[in-house]
Coordinates of C-alpha atoms in Angstrom, one line a residue:
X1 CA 0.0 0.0 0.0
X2 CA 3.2 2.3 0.7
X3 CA 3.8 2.5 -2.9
X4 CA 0.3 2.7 -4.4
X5 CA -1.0 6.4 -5.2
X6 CA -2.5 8.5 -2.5
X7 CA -5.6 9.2 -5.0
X8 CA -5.6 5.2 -5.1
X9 CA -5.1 4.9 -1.6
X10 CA -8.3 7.1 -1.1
X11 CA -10.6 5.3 -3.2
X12 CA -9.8 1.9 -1.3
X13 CA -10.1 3.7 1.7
X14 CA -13.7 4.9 0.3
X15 CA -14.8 1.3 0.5
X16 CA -14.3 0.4 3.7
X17 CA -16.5 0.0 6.9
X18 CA -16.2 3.1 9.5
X19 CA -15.1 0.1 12.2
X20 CA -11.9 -0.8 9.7
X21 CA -11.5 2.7 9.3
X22 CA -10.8 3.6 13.0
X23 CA -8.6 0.3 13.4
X24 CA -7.1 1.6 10.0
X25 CA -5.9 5.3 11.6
X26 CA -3.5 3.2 13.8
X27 CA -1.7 1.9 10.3
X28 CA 0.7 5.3 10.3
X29 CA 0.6 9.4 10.7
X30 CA -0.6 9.9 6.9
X31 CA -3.7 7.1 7.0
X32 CA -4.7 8.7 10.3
X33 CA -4.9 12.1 8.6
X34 CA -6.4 11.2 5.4
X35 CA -9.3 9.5 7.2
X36 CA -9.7 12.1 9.8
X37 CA -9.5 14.6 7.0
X38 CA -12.9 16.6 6.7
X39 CA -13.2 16.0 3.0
X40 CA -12.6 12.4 2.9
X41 CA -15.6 12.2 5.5
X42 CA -18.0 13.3 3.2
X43 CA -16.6 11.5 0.7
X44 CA -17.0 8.3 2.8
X45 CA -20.1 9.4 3.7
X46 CA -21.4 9.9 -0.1
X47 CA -20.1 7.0 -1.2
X48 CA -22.3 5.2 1.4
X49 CA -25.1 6.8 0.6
X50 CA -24.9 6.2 -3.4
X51 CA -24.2 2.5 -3.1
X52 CA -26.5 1.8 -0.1
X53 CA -23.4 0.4 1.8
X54 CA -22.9 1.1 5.5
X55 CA -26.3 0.9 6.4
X56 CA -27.5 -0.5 10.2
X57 CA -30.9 -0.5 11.4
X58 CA -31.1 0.9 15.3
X59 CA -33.3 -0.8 17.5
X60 CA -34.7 1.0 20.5
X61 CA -35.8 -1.8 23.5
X62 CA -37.6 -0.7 26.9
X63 CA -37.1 3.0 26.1
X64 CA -32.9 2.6 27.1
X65 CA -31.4 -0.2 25.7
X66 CA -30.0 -0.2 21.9
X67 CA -29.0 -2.4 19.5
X68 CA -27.7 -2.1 15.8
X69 CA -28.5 -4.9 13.2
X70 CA -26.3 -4.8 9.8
X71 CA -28.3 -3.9 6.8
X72 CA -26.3 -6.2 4.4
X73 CA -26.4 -9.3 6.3
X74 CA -29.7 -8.5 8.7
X75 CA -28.3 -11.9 10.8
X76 CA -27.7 -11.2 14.2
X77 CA -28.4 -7.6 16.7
X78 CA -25.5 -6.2 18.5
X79 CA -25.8 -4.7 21.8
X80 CA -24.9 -0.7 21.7
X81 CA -23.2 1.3 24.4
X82 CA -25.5 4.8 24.5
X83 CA -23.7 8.1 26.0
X84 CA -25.8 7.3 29.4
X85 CA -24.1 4.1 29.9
X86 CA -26.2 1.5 32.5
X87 CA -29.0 4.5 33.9
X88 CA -31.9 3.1 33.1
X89 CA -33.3 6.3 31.9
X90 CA -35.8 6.4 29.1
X91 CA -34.6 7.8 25.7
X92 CA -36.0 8.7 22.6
X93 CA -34.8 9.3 19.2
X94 CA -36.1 12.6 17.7
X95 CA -33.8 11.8 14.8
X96 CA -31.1 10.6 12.6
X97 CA -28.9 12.2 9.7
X98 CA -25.8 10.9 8.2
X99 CA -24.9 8.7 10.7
X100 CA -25.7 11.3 13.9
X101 CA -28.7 10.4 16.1
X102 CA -30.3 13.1 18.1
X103 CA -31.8 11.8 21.8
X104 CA -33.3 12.8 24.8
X105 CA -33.8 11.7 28.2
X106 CA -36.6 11.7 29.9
X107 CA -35.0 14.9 32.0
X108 CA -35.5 17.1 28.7
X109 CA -31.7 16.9 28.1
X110 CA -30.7 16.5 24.5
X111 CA -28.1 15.3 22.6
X112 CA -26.2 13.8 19.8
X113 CA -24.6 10.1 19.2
X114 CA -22.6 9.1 16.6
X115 CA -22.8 4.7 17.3
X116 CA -19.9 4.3 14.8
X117 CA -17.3 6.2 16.2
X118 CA -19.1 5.7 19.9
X119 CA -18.7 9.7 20.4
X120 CA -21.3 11.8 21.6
X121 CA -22.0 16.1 22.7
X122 CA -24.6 17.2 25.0
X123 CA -26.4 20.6 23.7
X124 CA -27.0 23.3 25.5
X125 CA -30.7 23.7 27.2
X126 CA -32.3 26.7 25.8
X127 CA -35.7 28.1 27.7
X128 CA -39.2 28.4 26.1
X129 CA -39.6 32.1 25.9
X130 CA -43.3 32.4 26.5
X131 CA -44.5 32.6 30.0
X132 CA -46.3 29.7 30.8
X133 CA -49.9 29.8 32.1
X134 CA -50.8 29.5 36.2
X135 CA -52.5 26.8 35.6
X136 CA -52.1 23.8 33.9
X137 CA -52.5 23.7 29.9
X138 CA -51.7 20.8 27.8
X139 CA -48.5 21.6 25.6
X140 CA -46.9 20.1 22.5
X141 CA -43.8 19.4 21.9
X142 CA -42.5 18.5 18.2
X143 CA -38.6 17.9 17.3
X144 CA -36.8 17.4 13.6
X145 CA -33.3 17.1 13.1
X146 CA -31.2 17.4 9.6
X147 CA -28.5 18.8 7.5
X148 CA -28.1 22.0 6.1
X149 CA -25.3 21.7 3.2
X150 CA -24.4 25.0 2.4
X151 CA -23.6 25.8 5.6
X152 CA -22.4 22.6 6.0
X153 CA -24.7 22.9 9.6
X154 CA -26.4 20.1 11.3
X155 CA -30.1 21.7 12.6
X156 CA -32.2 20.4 15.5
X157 CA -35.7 22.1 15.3
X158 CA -38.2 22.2 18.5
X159 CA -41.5 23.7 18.1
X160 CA -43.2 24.6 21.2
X161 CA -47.0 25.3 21.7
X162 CA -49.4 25.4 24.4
X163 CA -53.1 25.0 24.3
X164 CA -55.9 26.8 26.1
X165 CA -59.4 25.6 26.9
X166 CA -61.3 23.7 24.3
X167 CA -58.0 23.3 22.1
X168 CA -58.0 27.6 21.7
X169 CA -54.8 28.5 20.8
X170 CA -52.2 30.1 23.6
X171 CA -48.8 30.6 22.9
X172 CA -46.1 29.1 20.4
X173 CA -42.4 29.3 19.6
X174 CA -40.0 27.6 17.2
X175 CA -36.0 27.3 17.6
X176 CA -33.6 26.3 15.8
X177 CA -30.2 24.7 17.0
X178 CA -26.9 24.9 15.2
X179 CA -23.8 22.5 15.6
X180 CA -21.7 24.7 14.0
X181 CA -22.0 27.6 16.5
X182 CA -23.5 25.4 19.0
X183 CA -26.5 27.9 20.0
X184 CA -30.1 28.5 20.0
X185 CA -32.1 30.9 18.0
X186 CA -35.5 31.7 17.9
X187 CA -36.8 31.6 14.5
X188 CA -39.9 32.4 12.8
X189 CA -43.4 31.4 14.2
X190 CA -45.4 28.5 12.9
X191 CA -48.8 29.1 11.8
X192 CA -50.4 25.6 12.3
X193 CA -51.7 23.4 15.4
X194 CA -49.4 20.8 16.7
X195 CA -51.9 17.8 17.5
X196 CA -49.7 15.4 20.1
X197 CA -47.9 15.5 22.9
X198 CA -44.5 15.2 21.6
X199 CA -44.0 14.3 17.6
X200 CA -40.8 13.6 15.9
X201 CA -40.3 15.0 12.1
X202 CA -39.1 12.8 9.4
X203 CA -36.0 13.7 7.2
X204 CA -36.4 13.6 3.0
X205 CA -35.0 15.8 0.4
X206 CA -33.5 18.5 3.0
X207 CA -36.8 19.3 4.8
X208 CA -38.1 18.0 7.9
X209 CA -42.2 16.8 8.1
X210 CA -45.0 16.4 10.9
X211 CA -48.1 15.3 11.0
X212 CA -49.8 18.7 12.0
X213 CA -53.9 20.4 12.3
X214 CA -54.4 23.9 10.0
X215 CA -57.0 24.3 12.9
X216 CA -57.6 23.4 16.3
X217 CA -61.5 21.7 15.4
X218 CA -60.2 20.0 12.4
X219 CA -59.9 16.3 13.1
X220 CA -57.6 15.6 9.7
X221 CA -54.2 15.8 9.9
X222 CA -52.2 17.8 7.2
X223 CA -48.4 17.8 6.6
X224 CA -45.9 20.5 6.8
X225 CA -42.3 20.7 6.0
X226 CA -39.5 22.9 6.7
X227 CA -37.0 24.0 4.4
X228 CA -33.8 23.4 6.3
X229 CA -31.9 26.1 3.9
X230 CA -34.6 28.6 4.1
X231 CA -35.7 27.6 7.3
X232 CA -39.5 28.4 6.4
X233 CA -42.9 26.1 6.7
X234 CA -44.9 24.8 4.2
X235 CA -48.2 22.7 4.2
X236 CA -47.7 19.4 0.9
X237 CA -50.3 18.5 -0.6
X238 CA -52.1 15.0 0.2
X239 CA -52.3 12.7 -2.7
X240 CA -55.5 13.3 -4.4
X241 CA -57.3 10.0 -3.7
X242 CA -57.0 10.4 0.2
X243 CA -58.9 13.9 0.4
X244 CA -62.1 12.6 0.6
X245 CA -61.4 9.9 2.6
X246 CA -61.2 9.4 6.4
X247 CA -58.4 7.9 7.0
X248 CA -55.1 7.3 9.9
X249 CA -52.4 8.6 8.1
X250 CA -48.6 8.2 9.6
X251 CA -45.6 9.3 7.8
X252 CA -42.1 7.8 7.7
X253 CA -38.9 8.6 5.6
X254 CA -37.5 5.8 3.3
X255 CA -35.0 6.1 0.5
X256 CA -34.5 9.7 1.0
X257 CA -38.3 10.2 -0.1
X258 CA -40.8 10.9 2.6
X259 CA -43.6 8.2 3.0
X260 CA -47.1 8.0 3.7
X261 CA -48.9 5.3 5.0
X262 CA -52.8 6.0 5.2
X263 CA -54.9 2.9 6.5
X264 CA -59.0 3.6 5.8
X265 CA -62.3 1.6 5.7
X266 CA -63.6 1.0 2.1
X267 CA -66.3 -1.3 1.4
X268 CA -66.4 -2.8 4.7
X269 CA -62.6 -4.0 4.4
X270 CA -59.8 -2.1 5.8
X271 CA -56.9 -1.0 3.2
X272 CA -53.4 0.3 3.9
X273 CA -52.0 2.7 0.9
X274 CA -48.5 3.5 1.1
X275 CA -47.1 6.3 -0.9
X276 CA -43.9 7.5 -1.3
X277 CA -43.2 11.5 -2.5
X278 CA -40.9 12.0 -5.7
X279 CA -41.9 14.4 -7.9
X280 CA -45.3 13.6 -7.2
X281 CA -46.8 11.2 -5.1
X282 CA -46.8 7.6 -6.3
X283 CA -48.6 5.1 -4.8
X284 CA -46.3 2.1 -4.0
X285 CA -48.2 -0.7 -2.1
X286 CA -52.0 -0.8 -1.6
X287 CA -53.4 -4.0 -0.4
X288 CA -56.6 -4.8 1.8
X289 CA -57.0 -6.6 4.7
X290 CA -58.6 -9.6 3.8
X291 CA -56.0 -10.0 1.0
X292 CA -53.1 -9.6 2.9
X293 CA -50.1 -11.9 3.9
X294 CA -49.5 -9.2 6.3
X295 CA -51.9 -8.9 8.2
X296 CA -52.7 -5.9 9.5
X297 CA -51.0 -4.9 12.5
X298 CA -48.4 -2.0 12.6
X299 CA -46.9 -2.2 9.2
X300 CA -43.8 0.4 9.3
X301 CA -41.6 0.3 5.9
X302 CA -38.0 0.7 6.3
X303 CA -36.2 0.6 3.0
X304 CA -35.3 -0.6 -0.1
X305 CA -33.0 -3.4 -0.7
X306 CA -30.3 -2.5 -2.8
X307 CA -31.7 -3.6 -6.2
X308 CA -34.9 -1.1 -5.7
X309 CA -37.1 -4.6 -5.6
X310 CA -38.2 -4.9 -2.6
X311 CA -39.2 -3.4 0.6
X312 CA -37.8 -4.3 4.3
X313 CA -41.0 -4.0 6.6
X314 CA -41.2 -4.1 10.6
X315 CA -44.4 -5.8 11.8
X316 CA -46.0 -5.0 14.7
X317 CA -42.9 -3.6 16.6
X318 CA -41.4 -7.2 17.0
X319 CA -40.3 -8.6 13.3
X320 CA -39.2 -7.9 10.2
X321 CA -40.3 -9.1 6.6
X322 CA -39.2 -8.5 2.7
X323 CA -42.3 -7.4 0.4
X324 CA -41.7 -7.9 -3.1
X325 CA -42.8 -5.3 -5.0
X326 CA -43.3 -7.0 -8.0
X327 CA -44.4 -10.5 -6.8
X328 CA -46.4 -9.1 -3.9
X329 CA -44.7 -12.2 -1.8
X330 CA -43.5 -12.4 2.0
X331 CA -40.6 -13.2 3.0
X332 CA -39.5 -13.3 7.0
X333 CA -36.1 -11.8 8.1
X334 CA -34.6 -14.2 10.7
X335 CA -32.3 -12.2 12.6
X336 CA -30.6 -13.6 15.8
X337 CA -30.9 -11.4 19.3
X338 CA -33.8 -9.6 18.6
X339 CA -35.2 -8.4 21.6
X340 CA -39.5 -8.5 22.5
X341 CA -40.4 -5.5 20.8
X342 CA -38.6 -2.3 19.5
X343 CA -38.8 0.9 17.7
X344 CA -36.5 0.6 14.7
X345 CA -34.9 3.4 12.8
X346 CA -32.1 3.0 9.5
X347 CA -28.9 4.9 9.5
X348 CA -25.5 5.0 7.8
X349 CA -22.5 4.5 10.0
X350 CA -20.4 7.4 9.1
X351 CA -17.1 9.5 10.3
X352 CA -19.0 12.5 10.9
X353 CA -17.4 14.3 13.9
X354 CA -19.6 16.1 16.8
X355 CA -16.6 18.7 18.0
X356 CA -18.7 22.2 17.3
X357 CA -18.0 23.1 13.8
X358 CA -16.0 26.6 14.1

């Protein structure tokens, strides 16, 4: 390898999984700085992303413990080793982006994980700026974190909003948190109703989306996005053939593309439509309950396989299945060490560093 090219040396280095990169740094002085290098990252990182390599799937157990589960093999779970060690303190995942998961305890405190390279940065609390009513209101709570590439910035959003009597509306704020100067701002208030307790937004196409009300009485959800760039809101459309319906609509990201899944009563037989947004939405799976293999139970899809056949499902919170797109078929995923139940999210094991971003 001494006499090869660096450009060559690179483009091996390129291929590699982030856990033979960090044994790899020990190798000598130059591999240690062309790997910790900022622009091989991102090259790692979008070399992962092209060819679907690197992937792991993150499984969340009993609200603290973690495992990770190869995407290329999907054989056996490995136990992770979360900034919080052995407290058994419930944690959440508002989010993941190229590698970087944002959490919080159940103490409010937030921060970021990066599994791969096991490092991890708390953020700094910032306030709700609104004074909060005497007596008791319910409030809302909605996060969404994401990458900003021409800043080259990694965003957290929390939108904040607390509701009067009969759902009138109160007070609201939306903030904004930067890696790179490792602050808080306030940004521009949101003119919709937040509808749960605490909601996570899904990552596609550089905007973050939540399931949201336009008004407090209206009992269909809507979506809304924000630009991470522009940093603005903005309802999407619904796919045409679920306006007139009444349906339970949840959302996930998959493939870079957001995803709908909208489950509805038609002719006395329940259906589940999933959707996926491009340039338009295009409906990719619809089947009906009394036709299905699947049953219907919570049906969460995860992501492609790697020759765009085929679609890796969790079921129910406590397996995983193939669905071929073509085919229609079933196929199980045995996968060794899976614990009872789990919420599962996919992510690419990546480089990226969590020192603030001066």
């Amino acid at each position: 390898m001494a006499t090869l090219p660096h450009e060559m040396t690179i483009e091996i280095l390129l291929r590699l999984s982030v856990k033979d990169l960090l044994r790899f740094k020990c190798v000598s002085k130059p591999w240690c700085s062309s790997i910790d290098d900022p622009d091989f990252i991102k090259l790692h990182l979008s070399h992962s992303v092209k060819t679907n390599t690197n992937h792991s799937l993150i499984l969340r157990h009993c609200e603290y413990h973690f495992f990770s589960v190869n995407y290329d093999s999907l054989k056996t779970t490995q136990r992770l080793n979360h900034p919080l060690g052995e407290q058994k303190t419930p944690i959440k995942i508002l989010g993941t982006c190229n590698g970087l998961l944002a959490l919080i305890d159940d103490n409010g405190i937030i921060f970021l994980w990066n599994p791969s390279t096991r490092k991890s940065q708390v953020l700094p609390s910032t306030e709700i700026e609104f004074s909060s009513p005497s007596i008791f209101f319910p409030r809302s709570t909605y996060y969404g974190f994401g990458y900003d590439p021409i800043p080259d910035d990694y965003k957290l959003v929390r939108m904040v909003q607390v509701h009067g009597k009969n759902n009138s509306y109160l007070h609201s704020e939306a903030k904004v948190y930067s890696l790179r100067s490792n602050s808080w701002r306030r940004i521009k208030d949101f003119c919709f109703y937040l509808s749960f307790y605490r909601e996570f937004g899904f990552l596609a196409d550089n905007a973050l989306y939540w399931m949201v009300l336009k008004t407090p009485q209206s009992g269909n959800k809507s979506i809304v996005g924000f630009d991470l760039g522009t940093e603005e809101f903005r309802f999407v459309e619904l796919p045409d053939s679920c306006l007139n319906k009444r349906f339970c609509m949840n959302m996930k990201a998959m493939g870079g593309y957001l995803c709908l899944i909208a489950t509805y009563t038609e002719f006395n037989d329940d259906v589940v439509d999933i959707w996926i947004m491009k340039e338009s939405w295009i409906k990719l799976i619809s089947w009906k309950k009394s036709e299905s293999i699947l049953g219907f139970p919570i049906v969460i899809p995860l992501a492609f396989s790697k020759s765009g056949d085929k679609v890796l499902f969790s079921i129910a919170l406590h397996k995983f299945v193939w669905y071929d797109l073509g085919s229609k078929r079933v196929e199980n995923v045995g996968i060794r060490g899976l614990p009872s139940s789990f919420d599962v999210d996919l992510y690419v094991e990546s480089l990226v560093p969590l020192m603030v971003m001066l």
